[in-house]
Coordinates of C-alpha atoms and ligand atoms in Angstrom, one line a residue:
X221 CA 0.0 0.0 0.0
X222 CA 2.4 2.6 -1.3
X223 CA 1.1 5.9 0.1
X224 CA 2.0 7.6 -3.1
X225 CA 0.1 5.3 -5.3
X226 CA -2.5 3.5 -3.3
X227 CA -5.5 5.5 -4.3
X228 CA -3.9 8.2 -6.3
X229 CA -2.8 7.7 -9.8
X230 CA -2.2 11.3 -10.7
X231 CA 0.4 13.0 -8.7
X232 CA -0.3 16.5 -9.8
X233 CA 2.9 18.2 -8.6
X234 CA 6.5 17.7 -10.0
X235 CA 9.3 16.3 -7.9
X236 CA 11.2 19.1 -6.1
X237 CA 8.2 21.4 -5.8
X238 CA 8.2 23.1 -2.4
X239 CA 5.2 24.1 -0.4
X240 CA 5.4 26.8 2.2
X241 CA 2.6 27.1 4.8
X242 CA 2.0 29.3 7.9
X243 CA 2.9 27.0 10.8
X244 CA 0.1 24.6 11.3
X245 CA -1.5 23.3 14.6
X246 CA -2.8 19.9 15.4
X247 CA -6.3 20.2 16.9
X248 CA -6.5 16.6 18.1
X249 CA -3.5 14.8 19.5
X250 CA -2.6 12.0 22.0
X251 CA 0.8 12.6 23.7
X252 CA 0.6 10.0 26.5
X253 CA 3.0 10.5 29.5
X254 CA 6.4 9.7 30.8
X255 CA 8.8 8.0 28.4
X256 CA 6.1 7.6 25.8
X257 CA 5.5 11.4 25.9
X258 CA 9.3 12.0 25.6
X259 CA 9.4 9.6 22.5
X260 CA 6.5 11.2 20.6
X261 CA 6.5 14.9 21.5
X262 CA 9.5 15.8 19.3
X263 CA 7.6 14.7 16.2
X264 CA 4.7 16.9 16.8
X265 CA 6.8 19.8 18.1
X266 CA 8.8 19.8 14.8
X267 CA 5.8 20.3 12.6
X268 CA 3.1 22.1 14.7
X269 CA 3.0 25.3 16.7
X270 CA 0.3 24.1 19.1
X271 CA -1.8 21.0 19.7
X272 CA -5.0 20.2 21.5
X273 CA -3.8 17.5 23.9
X274 CA -6.3 14.8 24.6
X275 CA -6.9 14.0 28.3
X276 CA -7.3 10.2 28.2
X277 CA -4.4 9.3 30.4
X278 CA -4.7 6.6 33.1
X279 CA -6.2 8.1 35.3
X280 CA -7.8 10.7 33.0
X281 CA -7.1 14.5 33.2
X282 CA -10.4 15.5 34.9
X283 CA -9.4 18.7 36.7
X284 CA -7.6 22.0 36.0
X285 CA -5.0 21.0 38.6
X286 CA -4.3 17.7 36.8
X287 CA -4.2 19.6 33.4
X288 CA -1.7 22.1 34.9
X289 CA 0.5 19.3 36.1
X290 CA 0.3 17.4 32.7
X291 CA 1.0 20.7 30.9
X292 CA 4.2 21.1 33.0
X293 CA 5.3 17.6 32.1
X294 CA 4.8 18.3 28.4
X295 CA 6.8 21.5 28.6
X296 CA 9.6 19.7 30.4
X297 CA 9.7 17.1 27.7
X298 CA 9.6 19.7 24.9
X299 CA 12.8 19.6 22.8
X300 CA 15.1 22.7 23.2
X301 CA 14.5 25.4 20.6
X302 CA 10.9 24.6 19.8
X303 CA 8.1 27.0 20.9
X304 CA 5.5 24.2 20.8
X305 CA 2.5 25.1 23.0
X306 CA 0.3 22.4 24.4
X307 CA -3.4 23.4 24.6
X308 CA -4.9 21.4 27.4
X309 CA -8.3 19.7 27.7
X310 CA -10.3 18.2 30.5
X311 CA -12.0 14.8 30.4
X312 CA -15.7 15.1 31.0
X313 CA -17.2 12.6 33.5
X314 CA -20.6 12.1 35.0
X315 CA -19.4 14.1 37.9
X316 CA -17.6 17.1 36.5
X317 CA -18.8 20.0 38.5
X318 CA -19.8 23.3 36.8
X319 CA -17.2 25.0 39.1
X320 CA -14.5 22.9 37.5
X321 CA -15.5 24.2 34.1
X322 CA -15.3 27.8 35.3
X323 CA -11.9 27.2 36.8
X324 CA -10.7 25.6 33.6
X325 CA -11.9 28.5 31.6
X326 CA -10.3 31.0 33.9
X327 CA -6.9 29.1 33.8
X328 CA -6.3 30.3 30.2
X329 CA -4.6 27.0 29.3
X330 CA -7.6 24.7 29.1
X331 CA -9.1 25.1 25.7
X332 CA -11.6 22.3 25.5
X333 CA -13.4 19.6 27.4
X334 CA -13.5 16.2 25.8
X335 CA -16.6 14.0 25.8
X336 CA -15.9 10.3 25.5
X337 CA -19.1 8.3 25.7
X338 CA -18.1 5.6 28.3
X339 CA -16.5 2.7 26.7
X340 CA -16.2 4.2 23.2
X341 CA -12.4 4.0 22.9
X342 CA -9.0 3.7 24.5
X343 CA -9.1 4.8 28.2
X344 CA -12.7 5.9 28.1
X345 CA -14.0 3.9 31.0
X346 CA -14.5 7.1 33.1
X347 CA -16.4 8.7 30.3
X348 CA -20.0 10.0 30.3
X349 CA -22.6 7.2 30.8
X350 CA -25.5 9.5 30.1
X351 CA -25.3 13.1 28.8
X352 CA -28.0 14.1 31.3
X353 CA -25.4 13.5 34.1
X354 CA -23.2 16.2 32.5
X355 CA -25.8 18.9 32.0
X356 CA -24.6 21.2 34.8
X357 CA -21.1 21.1 33.3
X358 CA -22.4 21.6 29.8
X359 CA -24.4 24.6 30.9
X360 CA -21.2 26.1 32.3
X361 CA -19.4 25.4 29.1
X362 CA -22.2 27.1 27.1
X363 CA -22.0 30.1 29.3
X364 CA -18.3 30.5 29.3
X365 CA -17.7 29.6 25.7
X366 CA -15.6 26.5 26.6
X367 CA -15.4 24.2 23.5
X368 CA -16.9 20.7 23.8
X369 CA -14.7 18.3 21.8
X370 CA -16.8 15.2 21.1
X371 CA -15.9 11.6 20.3
X372 CA -19.0 11.0 18.3
X373 CA -19.9 7.3 18.5
X374 CA -22.6 5.6 20.3
X375 CA -21.5 2.7 22.4
X376 CA -24.5 0.3 22.0
X377 CA -23.2 -3.2 21.3
X378 CA -26.4 -3.7 19.2
X379 CA -25.3 -1.0 16.8
X380 CA -22.9 -2.0 14.0
X381 CA -19.5 -0.6 14.6
X382 CA -19.5 1.1 11.2
X383 CA -22.8 2.8 12.0
X384 CA -22.0 4.2 15.4
X385 CA -21.0 7.7 14.2
X386 CA -24.2 8.2 12.2
X387 CA -26.3 6.9 15.1
X388 CA -24.5 9.3 17.4
X389 CA -25.6 12.3 15.3
X390 CA -29.2 11.3 15.4
X391 CA -29.4 10.0 18.9
X392 CA -27.0 12.2 20.9
X393 CA -25.6 15.2 19.0
X394 CA -28.8 16.7 17.6
X395 CA -30.7 16.5 20.9
X396 CA -27.6 17.8 22.8
X397 CA -27.3 20.8 20.5
X398 CA -31.1 21.4 20.7
X399 CA -30.7 21.7 24.5
X400 CA -27.5 23.8 24.3
X401 CA -27.8 25.8 21.1
X402 CA -24.9 28.2 22.0
X403 CA -22.5 25.4 23.0
X404 CA -19.3 25.5 20.9
X405 CA -18.7 22.0 19.5
X406 CA -15.9 20.3 17.7
X407 CA -17.0 16.9 16.2
X408 CA -13.7 15.1 16.4
X409 CA -12.1 12.9 13.8
X410 CA -15.2 12.6 11.6
X411 CA -15.3 9.5 9.4
X412 CA -18.6 9.6 7.5
X413 CA -20.4 11.5 4.8
X414 CA -23.2 11.8 7.4
X415 CA -21.0 13.7 9.8
X416 CA -19.5 15.9 7.1
X417 CA -23.0 16.8 5.9
X418 CA -24.2 17.5 9.4
X419 CA -21.2 19.8 10.2
X420 CA -21.5 21.7 7.0
X421 CA -25.3 22.3 7.3
X422 CA -25.9 22.6 11.0
X423 CA -26.7 25.9 12.7
X424 CA -24.5 27.4 15.3
X425 CA -20.9 27.1 16.4
X426 CA -19.7 23.7 15.2
X427 CA -16.6 22.5 13.5
X428 CA -14.9 19.1 12.8
X429 CA -11.4 17.7 12.8
X430 CA -10.3 15.4 10.1
X431 CA -7.4 12.9 10.4
X432 CA -4.9 12.2 7.7
X433 CA -5.6 8.5 7.8
X434 CA -9.4 8.9 7.2
X435 CA -8.5 11.1 4.2
X436 CA -6.1 8.6 2.8
X437 CA -7.6 5.2 3.4
X438 CA -10.9 3.4 3.3
X439 CA -11.7 0.3 5.3
X440 CA -10.1 -2.0 2.7
X441 CA -6.8 -0.9 4.3
X442 CA -7.6 -3.0 7.3
X443 CA -7.8 -6.2 5.3
X444 CA -5.2 -5.7 2.5
X445 CA -3.9 -9.2 2.1
X446 CA -4.5 -10.0 5.8
X447 CA -5.5 -8.2 8.9
X448 CA -3.6 -4.9 9.4
X449 CA -3.6 -3.7 13.0
X450 CA -1.7 -0.5 12.3
X451 CA -4.7 0.7 10.3
X452 CA -7.1 0.1 13.1
X453 CA -8.3 3.2 14.9
X454 CA -11.5 4.6 16.3
X455 CA -13.7 5.6 14.8
X456 CA -12.8 2.8 12.4
X457 CA -12.1 3.5 8.7
X458 CA -15.2 3.5 6.6
X459 CA -16.2 2.8 3.0
X460 CA -14.7 4.7 0.0
X461 CA -17.7 7.0 -0.5
X462 CA -17.2 8.3 3.0
X463 CA -13.5 8.9 2.4
X464 CA -14.4 10.9 -0.7
X465 CA -16.9 13.0 1.3
X466 CA -14.2 13.7 3.9
X467 CA -11.8 14.7 1.1
X468 CA -14.5 17.0 -0.3
X469 CA -15.0 18.6 3.2
X470 CA -11.3 19.0 3.9
X471 CA -10.5 20.6 0.5
X472 CA -13.7 22.7 0.4
X473 CA -12.2 25.8 2.0
X474 CA -15.1 25.7 4.5
X475 CA -13.5 26.9 7.8
X476 CA -15.6 24.4 9.8
X477 CA -13.2 21.6 8.7
X478 CA -9.7 21.6 10.0
X479 CA -6.7 19.4 10.8
X480 CA -6.6 17.1 13.8
X481 CA -4.3 14.1 13.4
X482 CA -5.7 12.0 16.2
X483 CA -2.1 10.5 16.3
X484 CA -2.6 7.9 19.0
X485 CA 0.6 6.0 19.8
X486 CA 0.5 2.4 21.1
X487 CA 3.5 0.1 21.4
X488 CA 3.9 -2.4 18.6
X489 CA 2.9 -5.4 20.8
X490 CA -0.2 -3.7 22.0
X491 CA -1.4 -3.4 18.4
X492 CA -0.2 -6.7 17.1
X493 CA -2.2 -8.6 19.6
X494 CA -5.2 -10.8 19.9
X495 CA -7.1 -7.7 21.0
X496 CA -5.1 -4.9 19.4
X497 CA -5.5 -1.3 20.6
X498 CA -7.1 1.4 18.4
X499 CA -5.0 4.2 17.2
X500 CA -2.7 5.2 14.3
X501 CA 0.6 6.9 14.8
X502 CA 0.9 9.8 12.4
X503 CA 2.8 12.5 14.4
X504 CA 6.1 11.6 12.7
X505 CA 4.8 12.5 9.2
X506 CA 1.5 14.3 9.7
X507 CA 1.9 17.1 7.3
X508 CA 3.4 14.9 4.6
X509 CA 0.3 12.6 4.9
X510 CA -2.1 15.6 4.6
X511 CA -0.1 17.0 1.7
X512 CA -0.4 13.6 -0.1
X513 CA -4.2 13.6 0.4
X514 CA -4.6 17.2 -0.7
X515 CA -2.3 16.7 -3.7
X516 CA -4.3 13.7 -4.9
X517 CA -7.4 15.8 -4.7
X518 CA -5.7 18.5 -6.7
X519 CA -6.3 20.9 -3.8
X520 CA -2.8 21.7 -2.4
X521 CA -3.8 25.4 -2.4
X522 CA -6.5 24.6 0.2
X523 CA -4.1 22.9 2.6
X524 CA -2.9 26.0 4.4
X525 CA -6.4 27.2 5.5
X526 CA -7.2 23.7 6.7
X527 CA -3.9 23.1 8.5
X528 CA -2.9 26.5 9.7
X529 CA -5.8 28.9 9.9
X530 CA -9.3 27.5 10.5
X531 CA -8.6 25.7 13.8
X532 CA -7.0 28.7 15.4
X533 CA -9.9 30.9 14.2
X534 CA -12.5 28.5 15.7
X535 CA -10.7 28.3 19.0
X536 CA -10.4 32.1 19.0
X537 CA -6.6 32.0 19.2
X538 CA -4.2 34.0 17.1
X539 CA -2.8 32.3 14.0
X540 CA 0.9 31.2 14.2
X541 CA 3.5 33.6 12.9
X542 CA 6.2 31.3 11.6
X543 CA 6.1 29.3 8.4
X544 CA 7.1 25.7 7.5
X545 CA 8.3 24.1 4.3
X546 CA 7.6 20.8 2.6
X547 CA 9.1 19.4 -0.6
X548 CA 7.8 16.9 -3.1
X549 CA 10.5 14.3 -2.6
X550 CA 10.0 10.5 -2.1
X551 CA 11.4 8.9 1.0
X552 CA 10.8 5.6 2.8
X553 CA 9.2 5.6 6.2
X554 CA 11.0 3.7 9.0
X555 CA 9.6 0.3 9.9
X556 CA 9.4 1.4 13.5
X557 CA 10.7 3.9 16.0
X558 CA 11.7 3.9 19.7
X559 CA 8.8 4.3 22.2
X560 CA 10.4 4.3 25.6
X561 CA 11.6 0.7 26.1
X562 CA 9.4 -0.5 23.4
X563 CA 8.8 0.3 19.7
X564 CA 6.1 2.1 17.7
X565 CA 5.1 1.5 14.1
X566 CA 4.2 4.7 12.2
X567 CA 1.3 4.6 9.8
X568 CA 2.5 3.4 6.4
X569 CA 5.7 1.9 7.9
X570 CA 8.3 0.9 5.3
X571 CA 6.3 2.5 2.5
X572 CA 7.3 5.4 0.3
X573 CA 5.9 8.8 0.9
X574 CA 5.9 11.5 -1.7
X575 CA 6.3 14.6 0.5
X576 CA 9.0 15.5 3.0
X577 CA 8.8 18.0 5.8
X578 CA 11.8 20.2 5.8
X579 CA 11.3 22.5 8.8
X580 CA 10.9 26.2 9.3
X581 CA 10.8 28.2 6.1
Ligands
NCD212 C1 -7.3 7.0 20.7 C2 -6.2 6.6 21.8 O1 -5.5 5.6 21.5 O2 -6.0 7.3 22.8 N1 -7.4 5.9 19.8 C3 -7.9 6.1 18.5 O3 -8.1 5.1 17.8 N2 -8.2 7.2 18.0 C4 -8.5 7.3 21.4 C5 -9.5 8.1 20.6 O4 -9.2 9.2 20.2 O5 -10.5 7.5 20.3
ZN213 ZN1 -8.3 10.8 19.7

């Protein structure tokens, strides 16, 4: 599954072409902690100015005090010479007090609160079991303008895993937004045409993040010649028409759609397992992956808004000032990378990638 040729027969841009963008931000990232944090942070810090750091640690980041401590650990692990800024999030539970939301907002460093339906994904056991339990917190979020970042999948075992995002829109998201019409919402890592249509057409303050892997692959990637655990993430890859709808959204120039890698590192053995973890590791080569997807769509001119402007605008933060450079130049991805004592496999390991990130412009 050569990244340069898997879906895309027409590379539109000649070798050696350079692409300069305002420095982008990653609006959905998993950094983990300890030696894993130290292993992955340099990749993100090289490419992105800021990132929304997801709170699904064990135990989860449920308070402003925990977020402050996690933020300090990230800053300590930050490579010398990068100005990378972690944008912290809180993990919403059935018991998050409204006062905690107000404190988070007042801190200046908590930029979103993440809703994980309990049991939806990695480390989501403490997530919300019923949205009604979180209504006081949601009210405080609506009042203060705190962003709600949503993992939009229902958790019903009776609902097919490929239908859980669509069901979430109908069963949870529409009623929630009816009750909180001024709540600012990011529908995270959308994977379906249904979600893209909803976000494009809905009233009010809503946006969506899009991962590189959902732009590049459909669900066939999970079964290419055998089962491929490194292509397994949540929400799971969908059919090709959904991928095409996501490409259309990402390249539309609509500021409701912006970059969020959902880079979610898991050690090799935890993915290559009889019950492998969900998550694709893309921090190493995030911009190159997005450039590959945008080039294939003939829309490289739309990458900068998507990667560098729309997310900051939605989060009401200033756009970054520096610029970064990529070059159209094939290189081969490493088969794996150090991850503390263990190893991690980047998405597309061992394959050729058509773009290379060069650094500051
Ligand atoms: C994420 C993780 O590993 O933390 N995994 C994933 O497949 N995306 C959790 C999440 O964002 O759902
Ligand atoms: Zn995630």
